[in-house]
Coordinates of C-alpha atoms in Angstrom, one line a residue:
Chain Z
X1 CA 28.4 -23.0 -216.8
X2 CA 27.8 -26.8 -215.8
X3 CA 29.8 -27.7 -213.5
X4 CA 32.6 -31.1 -214.4
X5 CA 35.0 -33.2 -212.5
X6 CA 38.1 -34.8 -213.7
X7 CA 40.1 -37.6 -212.5
X8 CA 43.2 -38.7 -213.4
X9 CA 43.9 -42.5 -212.8
X10 CA 47.5 -43.7 -212.2
X11 CA 47.8 -45.0 -215.2
X12 CA 47.0 -41.8 -217.4
X13 CA 43.3 -42.7 -218.4
X14 CA 41.6 -39.2 -217.6
X15 CA 37.7 -39.4 -216.2
X16 CA 35.6 -36.7 -216.5
X17 CA 32.1 -36.8 -214.8
X18 CA 28.8 -33.7 -215.8
X19 CA 26.1 -34.5 -212.8
X20 CA 23.4 -34.2 -214.3
X21 CA 20.9 -34.7 -211.1
X22 CA 18.2 -34.1 -213.0
X23 CA 18.3 -36.3 -216.1
X24 CA 16.8 -40.1 -216.0
X25 CA 20.0 -41.7 -218.2
X26 CA 23.3 -41.1 -218.6
X27 CA 25.7 -41.0 -221.9
X28 CA 29.1 -42.6 -221.1
X29 CA 31.6 -41.3 -223.8
X30 CA 35.6 -42.9 -224.6
X31 CA 37.4 -40.5 -227.0
X32 CA 40.4 -42.4 -228.4
X33 CA 43.2 -39.1 -229.0
X34 CA 43.3 -40.7 -232.5
X35 CA 42.4 -39.6 -236.1
X36 CA 43.6 -38.7 -240.2
X37 CA 46.1 -36.9 -238.6
X38 CA 47.6 -39.4 -237.4
X39 CA 47.6 -41.6 -240.8
X40 CA 50.0 -41.5 -243.7
X41 CA 49.1 -41.4 -248.0
X42 CA 49.6 -45.4 -247.5
X43 CA 47.5 -46.2 -244.1
X44 CA 44.3 -42.9 -244.6
X45 CA 41.1 -44.7 -243.1
X46 CA 42.6 -47.2 -240.5
X47 CA 41.5 -44.9 -237.6
X48 CA 37.8 -44.8 -238.9
X49 CA 38.3 -49.0 -239.8
X50 CA 39.8 -49.0 -236.4
X51 CA 37.1 -47.9 -234.9
X52 CA 34.8 -50.1 -236.6
X53 CA 36.5 -53.1 -235.9
X54 CA 36.2 -52.3 -232.7
X55 CA 32.3 -53.7 -233.1
X56 CA 33.6 -57.1 -234.4
X57 CA 33.4 -58.2 -230.8
X58 CA 35.7 -58.9 -228.3
X59 CA 38.1 -61.7 -225.9
X60 CA 34.9 -61.5 -223.9
X61 CA 31.6 -60.8 -227.2
X62 CA 31.7 -63.8 -230.2
X63 CA 30.1 -61.2 -232.1
X64 CA 28.6 -57.6 -233.5
X65 CA 25.1 -58.5 -232.1
X66 CA 26.4 -60.3 -228.8
X67 CA 28.1 -57.2 -228.5
X68 CA 25.1 -54.7 -229.4
X69 CA 22.8 -57.0 -227.2
X70 CA 24.9 -56.7 -223.8
X71 CA 24.9 -52.4 -225.0
X72 CA 20.7 -53.3 -225.3
X73 CA 20.2 -55.1 -222.2
X74 CA 21.7 -51.8 -219.8
X75 CA 19.4 -49.3 -221.8
X76 CA 22.3 -48.8 -224.4
X77 CA 22.9 -47.4 -227.7
X78 CA 26.4 -48.4 -228.9
X79 CA 27.8 -46.0 -231.5
X80 CA 30.7 -44.6 -232.9
X81 CA 32.6 -41.7 -234.7
X82 CA 35.8 -41.1 -236.1
X83 CA 37.0 -36.7 -237.5
X84 CA 40.1 -35.8 -237.8
X85 CA 41.8 -36.2 -233.6
X86 CA 39.9 -37.8 -232.4
X87 CA 37.7 -41.5 -232.3
X88 CA 34.5 -41.2 -229.9
X89 CA 33.1 -44.7 -228.9
X90 CA 29.7 -43.6 -226.7
X91 CA 26.5 -45.2 -225.5
X92 CA 23.3 -44.1 -223.3
X93 CA 22.6 -46.6 -220.4
X94 CA 20.8 -47.1 -217.1
X95 CA 22.1 -44.5 -213.9
X96 CA 22.3 -47.5 -212.5
X97 CA 24.3 -49.9 -215.1
X98 CA 27.5 -47.5 -214.6
X99 CA 29.7 -51.2 -213.9
X100 CA 28.2 -52.9 -216.3
X101 CA 28.5 -50.2 -219.3
X102 CA 32.4 -49.3 -218.8
X103 CA 32.8 -53.3 -219.0
X104 CA 31.6 -53.0 -222.0
X105 CA 33.8 -50.0 -223.3
X106 CA 37.0 -51.7 -221.6
X107 CA 36.1 -54.9 -223.6
X108 CA 36.1 -52.7 -227.4
X109 CA 38.9 -51.0 -226.4
X110 CA 41.3 -53.0 -224.9
X111 CA 40.0 -56.5 -226.4
X112 CA 39.1 -56.7 -229.6
X113 CA 39.5 -59.0 -231.8
X114 CA 39.7 -57.6 -234.6
X115 CA 38.6 -60.1 -237.1
X116 CA 36.3 -60.1 -240.0
X117 CA 38.7 -57.9 -241.6
X118 CA 37.0 -58.4 -245.2
X119 CA 33.5 -58.3 -244.6
X120 CA 33.9 -54.9 -242.5
X121 CA 36.3 -53.5 -245.1
X122 CA 33.5 -54.1 -247.8
X123 CA 31.2 -52.4 -245.5
X124 CA 33.4 -48.9 -245.7
X125 CA 33.9 -49.1 -249.2
X126 CA 30.0 -48.9 -249.8
X127 CA 30.3 -45.9 -247.0
X128 CA 32.9 -44.5 -248.8
X129 CA 31.2 -44.0 -252.1
X130 CA 29.5 -41.9 -251.2
X131 CA 32.4 -39.7 -251.9
X132 CA 31.7 -40.2 -255.0
X133 CA 29.9 -39.8 -258.4
X134 CA 29.0 -42.8 -260.6
X135 CA 32.1 -42.5 -262.7
X136 CA 33.9 -42.6 -259.9
X137 CA 35.3 -39.1 -259.0
X138 CA 35.1 -37.6 -255.8
X139 CA 32.3 -35.5 -255.3
X140 CA 32.4 -34.7 -251.6
X141 CA 33.4 -30.6 -251.3
X142 CA 35.5 -30.7 -248.0
X143 CA 37.4 -33.4 -249.1
X144 CA 37.7 -31.7 -252.7
X145 CA 38.5 -28.5 -250.5
X146 CA 40.5 -30.1 -248.1
X147 CA 43.4 -30.9 -250.9
X148 CA 43.7 -26.8 -251.3
X149 CA 44.1 -25.8 -248.3
X150 CA 47.1 -28.0 -246.8
X151 CA 48.0 -30.0 -249.8
X152 CA 50.3 -32.7 -249.1
X153 CA 49.7 -33.1 -245.4
X154 CA 47.2 -35.6 -243.9
X155 CA 44.7 -32.8 -242.5
X156 CA 43.8 -33.0 -246.6
X157 CA 42.6 -37.2 -246.9
X158 CA 39.6 -37.7 -246.2
X159 CA 38.9 -39.6 -242.8
X160 CA 37.6 -42.6 -244.3
X161 CA 40.4 -42.9 -246.8
X162 CA 40.6 -43.2 -250.3
X163 CA 39.2 -46.7 -251.9
X164 CA 42.7 -47.5 -252.7
X165 CA 44.5 -46.5 -248.9
X166 CA 41.2 -48.8 -247.5
X167 CA 41.3 -51.0 -250.1
X168 CA 45.1 -52.3 -249.0
X169 CA 44.8 -52.3 -245.1
X170 CA 45.1 -55.5 -243.6
X171 CA 45.2 -56.6 -239.8
X172 CA 49.2 -55.6 -239.7
X173 CA 48.0 -52.1 -240.2
X174 CA 45.1 -52.3 -238.4
X175 CA 46.7 -53.5 -235.3
X176 CA 50.2 -51.2 -235.2
X177 CA 47.6 -48.0 -235.2
X178 CA 45.9 -50.2 -232.4
X179 CA 48.6 -50.4 -230.3
X180 CA 49.8 -47.3 -230.9
X181 CA 47.3 -44.7 -230.2
X182 CA 45.0 -47.0 -227.8
X183 CA 46.4 -46.6 -224.4
X184 CA 45.3 -44.9 -221.2
X185 CA 46.9 -42.0 -220.7
X186 CA 45.1 -40.5 -224.7
X187 CA 42.0 -41.5 -223.8
X188 CA 39.1 -39.4 -221.8
X189 CA 36.3 -41.0 -220.9
X190 CA 33.0 -38.5 -220.0
X191 CA 29.7 -39.2 -217.6
X192 CA 27.3 -37.3 -218.3
X193 CA 24.2 -38.5 -216.1
X194 CA 21.9 -39.2 -213.2
X195 CA 25.8 -39.8 -212.0
X196 CA 28.0 -39.4 -208.7
X197 CA 31.8 -38.6 -209.8
X198 CA 32.6 -41.9 -207.0
X199 CA 30.3 -43.6 -208.8
X200 CA 31.8 -42.8 -211.8
X201 CA 35.3 -43.0 -210.9
X202 CA 34.8 -46.6 -209.0
X203 CA 33.1 -48.0 -211.9
X204 CA 36.2 -47.0 -215.2
X205 CA 38.3 -47.4 -212.4
X206 CA 37.3 -51.2 -211.8
X207 CA 37.6 -52.3 -216.3
X208 CA 40.1 -49.7 -216.9
X209 CA 43.0 -49.0 -214.1
X210 CA 44.5 -52.9 -215.7
X211 CA 44.7 -51.2 -218.5
X212 CA 49.1 -50.6 -219.7
X213 CA 50.7 -48.9 -222.5
X214 CA 53.0 -45.7 -223.3
X215 CA 52.0 -42.6 -224.8
X216 CA 51.2 -41.9 -228.3
X217 CA 54.2 -40.2 -230.3
X218 CA 53.4 -36.4 -230.8
X219 CA 50.8 -35.6 -234.0
X220 CA 53.0 -35.5 -236.7
X221 CA 54.3 -32.1 -237.4
X222 CA 52.7 -29.6 -238.6
X223 CA 53.8 -27.6 -241.7
X224 CA 52.1 -24.6 -242.5
X225 CA 51.6 -23.6 -246.3
X226 CA 54.0 -21.6 -248.2
X227 CA 53.8 -17.4 -247.8
X228 CA 52.0 -15.6 -250.4
X229 CA 49.4 -18.9 -251.5
X230 CA 46.9 -18.2 -253.4
X231 CA 43.2 -18.0 -254.3
X232 CA 42.8 -21.5 -256.0
X233 CA 39.7 -23.6 -257.1
X234 CA 38.5 -26.9 -258.0
X235 CA 35.5 -27.5 -260.4
X236 CA 34.2 -30.8 -260.7
X237 CA 31.7 -31.7 -263.5
X238 CA 28.6 -34.0 -261.8
X239 CA 25.2 -35.0 -262.4
X240 CA 23.0 -33.4 -260.2
X241 CA 20.1 -31.2 -260.7
X242 CA 21.8 -28.0 -258.5
X243 CA 25.4 -27.5 -258.6
X244 CA 27.2 -27.4 -255.0
X245 CA 29.7 -24.6 -254.4
X246 CA 32.3 -24.5 -251.7
X247 CA 33.6 -21.2 -250.3
X248 CA 36.5 -22.7 -248.1
X249 CA 38.7 -20.7 -245.9
X250 CA 42.2 -21.5 -243.7
X251 CA 41.4 -20.1 -240.8
X252 CA 44.2 -20.6 -237.4
X253 CA 43.8 -23.6 -234.8
X254 CA 42.5 -24.3 -231.6
X255 CA 45.8 -23.7 -230.0
X256 CA 46.9 -20.3 -232.0
X257 CA 44.7 -17.9 -230.1
X258 CA 41.6 -17.4 -229.6
X259 CA 38.7 -18.1 -231.7
X260 CA 35.9 -16.1 -230.4
X261 CA 36.5 -13.7 -232.9
X262 CA 36.1 -16.4 -235.8
X263 CA 32.8 -18.0 -234.7
X264 CA 30.8 -15.0 -233.9
X265 CA 31.8 -14.3 -238.0
X266 CA 30.7 -17.8 -237.8
X267 CA 26.9 -16.7 -236.3
X268 CA 26.9 -13.8 -238.2
X269 CA 27.4 -15.3 -241.9
X270 CA 25.5 -18.5 -240.5
X271 CA 22.3 -19.3 -237.7
X272 CA 19.1 -18.4 -238.0
X273 CA 17.1 -16.2 -240.4
X274 CA 18.3 -13.4 -239.5
X275 CA 22.3 -14.2 -240.1
X276 CA 23.2 -13.0 -242.9
X277 CA 24.4 -15.4 -245.4
X278 CA 20.4 -16.8 -245.4
X279 CA 18.6 -12.8 -244.8
X280 CA 20.7 -12.1 -248.5
X281 CA 21.1 -15.2 -250.5
X282 CA 17.4 -16.9 -249.8
X283 CA 15.0 -14.0 -247.5
X284 CA 16.2 -11.4 -249.9
X285 CA 16.8 -12.7 -253.6
X286 CA 15.5 -16.0 -253.5
X287 CA 18.2 -17.7 -255.1
X288 CA 18.5 -20.8 -252.2
X289 CA 16.9 -22.6 -250.2
X290 CA 20.2 -23.7 -248.5
X291 CA 23.6 -21.7 -247.3
X292 CA 25.6 -22.3 -244.2
X293 CA 28.1 -21.8 -243.2
X294 CA 30.7 -24.0 -240.9
X295 CA 34.2 -24.1 -238.6
X296 CA 35.9 -26.8 -238.5
X297 CA 38.9 -25.8 -235.5
X298 CA 41.7 -28.5 -235.1
X299 CA 44.9 -28.1 -232.4
X300 CA 46.8 -26.2 -235.4
X301 CA 44.7 -25.3 -238.0
X302 CA 41.0 -24.6 -238.9
X303 CA 38.6 -23.7 -242.1
X304 CA 35.4 -21.4 -242.4
X305 CA 34.0 -23.2 -245.1
X306 CA 30.1 -21.5 -246.8
X307 CA 28.6 -24.2 -248.5
X308 CA 25.7 -23.5 -250.8
X309 CA 23.6 -25.5 -253.2
X310 CA 21.5 -23.8 -256.5
X311 CA 20.1 -24.6 -259.9
X312 CA 22.9 -24.0 -262.2
X313 CA 20.6 -20.6 -263.2
X314 CA 21.0 -19.2 -260.1
X315 CA 24.2 -20.4 -259.6
X316 CA 25.7 -16.6 -261.0
X317 CA 23.7 -13.8 -259.4
X318 CA 24.5 -16.2 -256.4
Chain T
X1 CA 5.4 -41.3 -218.2
X2 CA 5.0 -37.6 -219.1
X3 CA 1.9 -35.6 -217.7
X4 CA 1.1 -33.2 -219.5
X5 CA -2.6 -31.2 -219.4
X6 CA -4.9 -29.5 -222.0
X7 CA -6.8 -26.5 -221.6
X8 CA -9.2 -25.9 -224.6
X9 CA -10.2 -21.7 -225.5
X10 CA -13.7 -20.8 -226.6
X11 CA -12.3 -20.3 -229.6
X12 CA -12.1 -24.1 -230.1
X13 CA -8.0 -23.9 -229.7
X14 CA -6.9 -26.5 -227.7
X15 CA -3.9 -25.4 -225.5
X16 CA -1.7 -28.2 -224.1
X17 CA 1.1 -28.1 -221.7
X18 CA 3.8 -30.1 -220.5
X19 CA 5.4 -28.9 -217.4
X20 CA 9.6 -29.9 -217.1
X21 CA 11.0 -27.8 -214.1
X22 CA 14.2 -28.9 -214.8
X23 CA 15.1 -27.5 -218.0
X24 CA 16.5 -24.1 -217.9
X25 CA 14.4 -23.4 -221.2
X26 CA 11.0 -23.8 -223.2
X27 CA 9.1 -24.8 -226.8
X28 CA 6.3 -23.6 -228.2
X29 CA 4.5 -25.7 -231.0
X30 CA 2.4 -24.9 -232.6
X31 CA 0.1 -27.4 -234.9
X32 CA -2.0 -26.7 -237.1
X33 CA -4.3 -29.0 -238.9
X34 CA -3.3 -29.1 -242.9
X35 CA -0.7 -30.4 -245.1
X36 CA -0.4 -32.3 -248.5
X37 CA -3.9 -34.0 -248.5
X38 CA -5.9 -31.7 -248.0
X39 CA -4.9 -30.8 -251.4
X40 CA -5.5 -31.4 -255.3
X41 CA -3.8 -31.6 -257.9
X42 CA -3.6 -28.5 -258.8
X43 CA -3.3 -27.3 -255.7
X44 CA -0.3 -29.8 -254.1
X45 CA 2.1 -27.6 -252.5
X46 CA -0.1 -24.9 -251.2
X47 CA 0.5 -26.1 -247.6
X48 CA 3.8 -25.4 -247.3
X49 CA 4.1 -22.3 -249.6
X50 CA 1.5 -21.1 -246.6
X51 CA 4.1 -22.4 -244.0
X52 CA 7.2 -20.4 -245.5
X53 CA 5.0 -17.4 -246.1
X54 CA 4.0 -17.1 -242.5
X55 CA 8.0 -16.3 -242.5
X56 CA 7.9 -13.4 -244.8
X57 CA 6.1 -10.9 -242.1
X58 CA 3.3 -9.6 -241.0
X59 CA 1.3 -7.1 -239.8
X60 CA 2.7 -6.4 -237.1
X61 CA 7.3 -7.1 -238.4
X62 CA 7.6 -5.9 -241.7
X63 CA 9.5 -9.2 -243.1
X64 CA 11.2 -12.0 -241.9
X65 CA 14.2 -10.4 -240.2
X66 CA 12.5 -8.6 -238.3
X67 CA 10.2 -11.6 -237.1
X68 CA 13.4 -13.8 -236.9
X69 CA 15.0 -10.7 -234.5
X70 CA 12.2 -11.0 -232.4
X71 CA 12.0 -14.6 -231.8
X72 CA 15.9 -14.4 -231.1
X73 CA 15.0 -10.9 -229.0
X74 CA 13.6 -14.2 -226.2
X75 CA 15.7 -16.4 -226.7
X76 CA 14.7 -18.3 -229.9
X77 CA 15.1 -19.9 -233.0
X78 CA 12.1 -20.1 -234.6
X79 CA 11.5 -23.4 -237.8
X80 CA 8.2 -24.5 -239.7
X81 CA 7.7 -28.0 -241.2
X82 CA 5.0 -29.5 -242.8
X83 CA 3.9 -32.8 -243.7
X84 CA 1.1 -34.7 -244.9
X85 CA -2.1 -33.9 -241.9
X86 CA 0.3 -30.5 -240.7
X87 CA 1.9 -27.9 -240.7
X88 CA 4.0 -27.1 -237.3
X89 CA 5.4 -23.7 -236.4
X90 CA 8.0 -24.0 -233.4
X91 CA 10.8 -22.0 -231.9
X92 CA 12.3 -22.2 -228.4
X93 CA 11.9 -19.3 -225.8
X94 CA 13.4 -18.3 -222.5
X95 CA 10.7 -19.4 -220.0
X96 CA 10.0 -15.6 -218.9
X97 CA 8.8 -14.7 -222.4
X98 CA 5.7 -16.8 -223.0
X99 CA 3.3 -13.9 -224.0
X100 CA 6.0 -12.6 -225.9
X101 CA 6.2 -15.8 -227.9
X102 CA 2.9 -16.5 -227.5
X103 CA 2.2 -12.8 -229.2
X104 CA 4.7 -13.7 -231.9
X105 CA 3.2 -16.5 -233.0
X106 CA 0.0 -14.8 -233.4
X107 CA 1.5 -12.5 -235.1
X108 CA 1.9 -14.9 -237.7
X109 CA -0.6 -17.7 -237.7
X110 CA -3.8 -14.5 -238.0
X111 CA -1.6 -12.1 -239.5
X112 CA 0.5 -12.7 -242.1
X113 CA 1.2 -10.1 -244.6
X114 CA 1.4 -13.1 -247.5
X115 CA 3.1 -10.7 -249.8
X116 CA 6.7 -11.4 -251.9
X117 CA 5.4 -14.5 -253.1
X118 CA 7.7 -14.2 -256.4
X119 CA 10.7 -14.3 -254.3
X120 CA 9.1 -17.6 -252.1
X121 CA 7.8 -18.9 -255.0
X122 CA 11.9 -19.1 -255.8
X123 CA 13.1 -20.1 -252.7
X124 CA 11.2 -23.8 -253.0
X125 CA 11.5 -24.3 -256.3
X126 CA 15.3 -24.3 -255.1
X127 CA 13.6 -26.5 -252.5
X128 CA 12.3 -29.1 -255.1
X129 CA 15.2 -29.7 -256.7
X130 CA 16.4 -31.8 -254.3
X131 CA 13.9 -34.2 -255.7
X132 CA 14.9 -34.6 -258.8
X133 CA 17.7 -35.3 -261.2
X134 CA 20.2 -33.1 -263.8
X135 CA 17.6 -34.4 -266.4
X136 CA 14.2 -33.5 -264.4
X137 CA 12.9 -36.7 -263.0
X138 CA 11.6 -37.9 -259.7
X139 CA 14.2 -39.7 -257.7
X140 CA 13.1 -39.5 -254.5
X141 CA 12.0 -42.7 -253.5
X142 CA 9.5 -41.9 -251.4
X143 CA 7.3 -39.7 -253.2
X144 CA 7.6 -42.7 -256.5
X145 CA 6.8 -45.3 -254.7
X146 CA 3.8 -43.1 -252.8
X147 CA 2.1 -42.8 -256.8
X148 CA 2.0 -46.4 -256.7
X149 CA 0.4 -47.2 -253.0
X150 CA -2.5 -44.5 -253.2
X151 CA -3.2 -43.6 -257.2
X152 CA -5.3 -40.8 -257.6
X153 CA -5.1 -39.8 -254.3
X154 CA -3.7 -37.0 -251.9
X155 CA -1.6 -39.0 -250.5
X156 CA -0.1 -40.1 -253.4
X157 CA 1.2 -36.1 -254.6
X158 CA 4.6 -34.5 -252.3
X159 CA 3.7 -32.4 -249.6
X160 CA 6.0 -29.9 -251.3
X161 CA 4.3 -30.2 -254.7
X162 CA 4.8 -30.8 -257.8
X163 CA 7.1 -27.9 -260.1
X164 CA 4.1 -27.1 -261.8
X165 CA 1.7 -26.9 -258.8
X166 CA 4.3 -25.0 -257.5
X167 CA 4.2 -22.4 -260.4
X168 CA 0.8 -22.9 -260.7
X169 CA -0.2 -21.0 -257.0
X170 CA -1.0 -17.4 -256.2
X171 CA -1.9 -15.1 -253.5
X172 CA -5.7 -16.6 -254.5
X173 CA -4.9 -20.2 -253.6
X174 CA -3.2 -19.8 -250.5
X175 CA -5.2 -17.4 -249.2
X176 CA -8.5 -19.6 -249.7
X177 CA -6.4 -22.4 -248.6
X178 CA -5.4 -19.8 -245.0
X179 CA -9.1 -19.1 -244.5
X180 CA -10.5 -22.5 -244.5
X181 CA -7.3 -23.9 -242.3
X182 CA -6.0 -21.9 -240.4
X183 CA -9.1 -21.4 -238.1
X184 CA -8.7 -21.4 -233.9
X185 CA -10.5 -25.1 -233.9
X186 CA -8.0 -26.6 -236.1
X187 CA -4.7 -25.5 -234.3
X188 CA -3.2 -27.3 -231.0
X189 CA -1.0 -25.1 -229.0
X190 CA 1.8 -26.9 -226.8
X191 CA 4.2 -25.5 -224.0
X192 CA 7.4 -28.3 -223.2
X193 CA 9.7 -27.3 -220.4
X194 CA 10.1 -24.8 -217.2
X195 CA 6.4 -23.7 -217.3
X196 CA 3.5 -23.5 -215.2
X197 CA -0.1 -24.4 -216.5
X198 CA -1.8 -21.6 -215.4
X199 CA 1.1 -19.2 -216.8
X200 CA 0.8 -20.7 -220.2
X201 CA -3.0 -20.6 -220.7
X202 CA -2.8 -17.4 -219.4
X203 CA -0.7 -16.3 -222.0
X204 CA -2.1 -18.1 -225.5
X205 CA -5.3 -16.4 -224.5
X206 CA -3.8 -12.7 -224.5
X207 CA -2.6 -13.5 -227.9
X208 CA -5.3 -16.1 -229.0
X209 CA -8.4 -15.3 -227.7
X210 CA -9.7 -13.4 -230.6
X211 CA -9.2 -15.8 -233.5
X212 CA -12.7 -16.0 -234.6
X213 CA -12.9 -19.0 -237.9
X214 CA -15.4 -21.8 -238.6
X215 CA -14.0 -25.6 -239.0
X216 CA -12.5 -27.0 -241.9
X217 CA -13.9 -28.6 -243.9
X218 CA -13.1 -32.6 -242.7
X219 CA -10.4 -34.6 -244.6
X220 CA -12.0 -35.7 -247.7
X221 CA -13.2 -38.9 -247.6
X222 CA -10.3 -41.9 -248.1
X223 CA -11.0 -44.1 -251.0
X224 CA -8.8 -47.6 -250.2
X225 CA -6.9 -49.0 -253.6
X226 CA -8.7 -51.9 -255.2
X227 CA -9.3 -55.9 -253.7
X228 CA -6.1 -57.7 -254.6
X229 CA -4.1 -55.0 -255.9
X230 CA -1.0 -56.8 -256.9
X231 CA 3.1 -55.9 -256.1
X232 CA 3.9 -52.9 -258.7
X233 CA 7.7 -51.8 -259.4
X234 CA 8.7 -48.4 -260.5
X235 CA 12.4 -48.1 -261.7
X236 CA 14.4 -44.9 -262.4
X237 CA 17.8 -44.7 -264.2
X238 CA 19.9 -42.5 -261.8
X239 CA 23.4 -41.5 -261.9
X240 CA 25.1 -42.1 -258.8
X241 CA 27.4 -44.3 -257.2
X242 CA 24.7 -46.5 -255.3
X243 CA 21.8 -47.8 -256.2
X244 CA 18.7 -46.6 -253.8
X245 CA 16.2 -49.1 -253.4
X246 CA 13.3 -48.8 -252.0
X247 CA 10.0 -51.6 -250.6
X248 CA 7.0 -49.8 -249.6
X249 CA 4.1 -51.6 -247.7
X250 CA 0.5 -49.8 -247.5
X251 CA -0.6 -50.7 -244.3
X252 CA -3.4 -49.7 -242.4
X253 CA -3.1 -46.4 -240.2
X254 CA -4.0 -44.5 -236.9
X255 CA -7.1 -45.2 -236.2
X256 CA -7.6 -48.4 -237.9
X257 CA -7.2 -50.9 -234.9
X258 CA -3.7 -51.2 -233.2
X259 CA -0.6 -50.3 -234.1
X260 CA 1.3 -51.9 -231.6
X261 CA 2.5 -55.0 -234.4
X262 CA 3.6 -52.7 -237.0
X263 CA 5.6 -50.1 -234.2
X264 CA 7.7 -53.7 -232.7
X265 CA 8.0 -54.7 -236.8
X266 CA 9.8 -52.2 -237.4
X267 CA 12.2 -51.9 -234.2
X268 CA 13.0 -55.8 -235.1
X269 CA 13.5 -55.0 -238.6
X270 CA 15.6 -51.9 -238.0
X271 CA 17.3 -49.5 -235.2
X272 CA 20.7 -50.6 -233.8
X273 CA 22.8 -53.2 -235.0
X274 CA 21.1 -56.2 -233.2
X275 CA 17.9 -55.2 -235.6
X276 CA 17.7 -57.9 -238.6
X277 CA 18.0 -55.8 -241.5
X278 CA 21.2 -54.3 -240.3
X279 CA 22.6 -57.2 -238.4
X280 CA 21.6 -59.4 -241.5
X281 CA 23.1 -56.7 -244.9
X282 CA 25.3 -55.1 -242.4
X283 CA 27.0 -57.2 -240.3
X284 CA 27.1 -60.8 -241.6
X285 CA 26.9 -59.8 -245.1
X286 CA 28.4 -56.7 -245.3
X287 CA 27.0 -55.5 -248.3
X288 CA 26.2 -51.7 -246.9
X289 CA 26.6 -49.3 -244.8
X290 CA 22.9 -48.5 -244.4
X291 CA 19.9 -50.4 -244.4
X292 CA 16.5 -48.7 -242.7
X293 CA 12.2 -49.0 -241.9
X294 CA 10.8 -46.8 -242.0
X295 CA 7.3 -46.4 -240.6
X296 CA 4.5 -43.6 -241.6
X297 CA 1.2 -43.8 -239.9
X298 CA -1.9 -41.7 -240.8
X299 CA -5.4 -41.2 -239.9
X300 CA -6.7 -44.0 -242.0
X301 CA -3.6 -45.7 -243.9
X302 CA 0.0 -46.1 -243.5
X303 CA 3.7 -47.2 -245.2
X304 CA 6.1 -49.2 -243.9
X305 CA 9.7 -49.1 -245.8
X306 CA 12.4 -50.4 -245.6
X307 CA 15.4 -47.8 -247.8
X308 CA 19.1 -49.0 -249.0
X309 CA 21.6 -47.9 -250.7
X310 CA 24.4 -49.8 -252.2
X311 CA 26.6 -50.7 -255.1
X312 CA 25.1 -51.8 -258.1
X313 CA 26.8 -55.0 -258.0
X314 CA 25.8 -55.9 -253.8
X315 CA 22.2 -54.9 -255.8
X316 CA 21.5 -58.9 -255.7
X317 CA 22.8 -60.7 -253.5
X318 CA 20.5 -57.6 -250.5

């Protein structure tokens, strides 16, 4: 197992260091405990929107271009992603530039300008197009089954939001979400690579020690589905040469007991040509080019999904 | 720069070793000099088909399952890919299992059974579906512009072949292609990771030294397009929420002078938010979520392509 160190600053910010002396570079990642499940139907997509907005300039860097260039100057390439429970900002950087890297992330996380909102909204609406077909109908299987697995719960909403909710987001909503969740005690910074623990803690402290903020409110209480929930099917007509099929099973979450059996089951089903799904549907029956199983685990719920794409004629045999 | 060693066995097989003592594992890759450009309109897709067939069992392993399990037993996960000029079989493996790994690849490359051809054909036809829409019309931009860039030349054909050529391939065509191109002098084996040159050469020699075969015929002479070729446009109606646009420029190949200016141009256009395409079309104008430039270089030709996906309303401004 790889060793790691965990330090906590006085303001609650956690710093994790993974010393990997054999590497030539380092990676810095800032995880904020905010994502799709901290949203309502009205604010769906605000966490992901905020993720984008933190790239649009800060008090120290007037534009996304200045920010990107500052990262490039220390060997970095900054990027980010948002899921149901976390938002992660990350970049590679030269190990000699830990202080500069921490200062850049602090500028994004503590002092974003949150401007050019309408330009960024257009970009996100383009990103959201990928989940819809030419008739404006949602075709992303994860989003479709999510609504059946967690009806009425924030986990049923796509992380990117709906086109209506994205269009309705404004600066007030973004600033409220930012003030609530972008706090030191709700953030973990991880640095891995050719770095030493003391230098990492010093660099992060210098950039982040002045950050103040309360703990965010706890996640909304998760309401389990009614007893005796029955299997459900959703069918969406879409134009493509293949039919996309997803079988989604609701499973216990990370904090609801051991996930090891689920991980073993996922691996037995999918992962290499000797796993069951590929072996049977592809190698033996020749019905598909690709079939796989994926496991998504949240704190208190999860989903095991089997995804398959086949020509219409092969759907029934598969 | 990473150091490497190159050794050549008596039969012409080249062995490249990259010693990376700080790693815990190794990667073994077998490159065979065969791909789409070694095919005719009738045999289009035969190199890729062969790549698939080498997984369907060998003289030593009766089925793909036995082969996959043998790789898994030495820490491996075998996979492969085919492009215009090469076919590559590769797997991670435990550094203590070099001999076993080389023996497994030798079994695939020297002694494939080439059976279950009709099952594999169905799998490949499913794979090829991804390039067509529900009306059977080709929608892969790379394939569409390829026909304009290299008219009548094998480079204009999709590596996977056409549905007609795939359907027409039989055991005779596969065996002829196999006998012609799967030869030691047409193959390079690369091993990188926690390995030593002497051990790599010994393991590869033990498994491959008995391999005999002639050099394959030289690639078909490449005919340049007529002078004064004019810009051309291909437009395919397709159902989707976004319009996909590709601007493709024919450029000199790897062996036609320095590619450094092309690589610099590609990097100026694309690669991070500070590169021109993303900066202008996304950050400043908010017209797209993703735009990128890609450079494909073959021995004697190449293509610099800009790919863009936008909602129909944003196409003209973009």
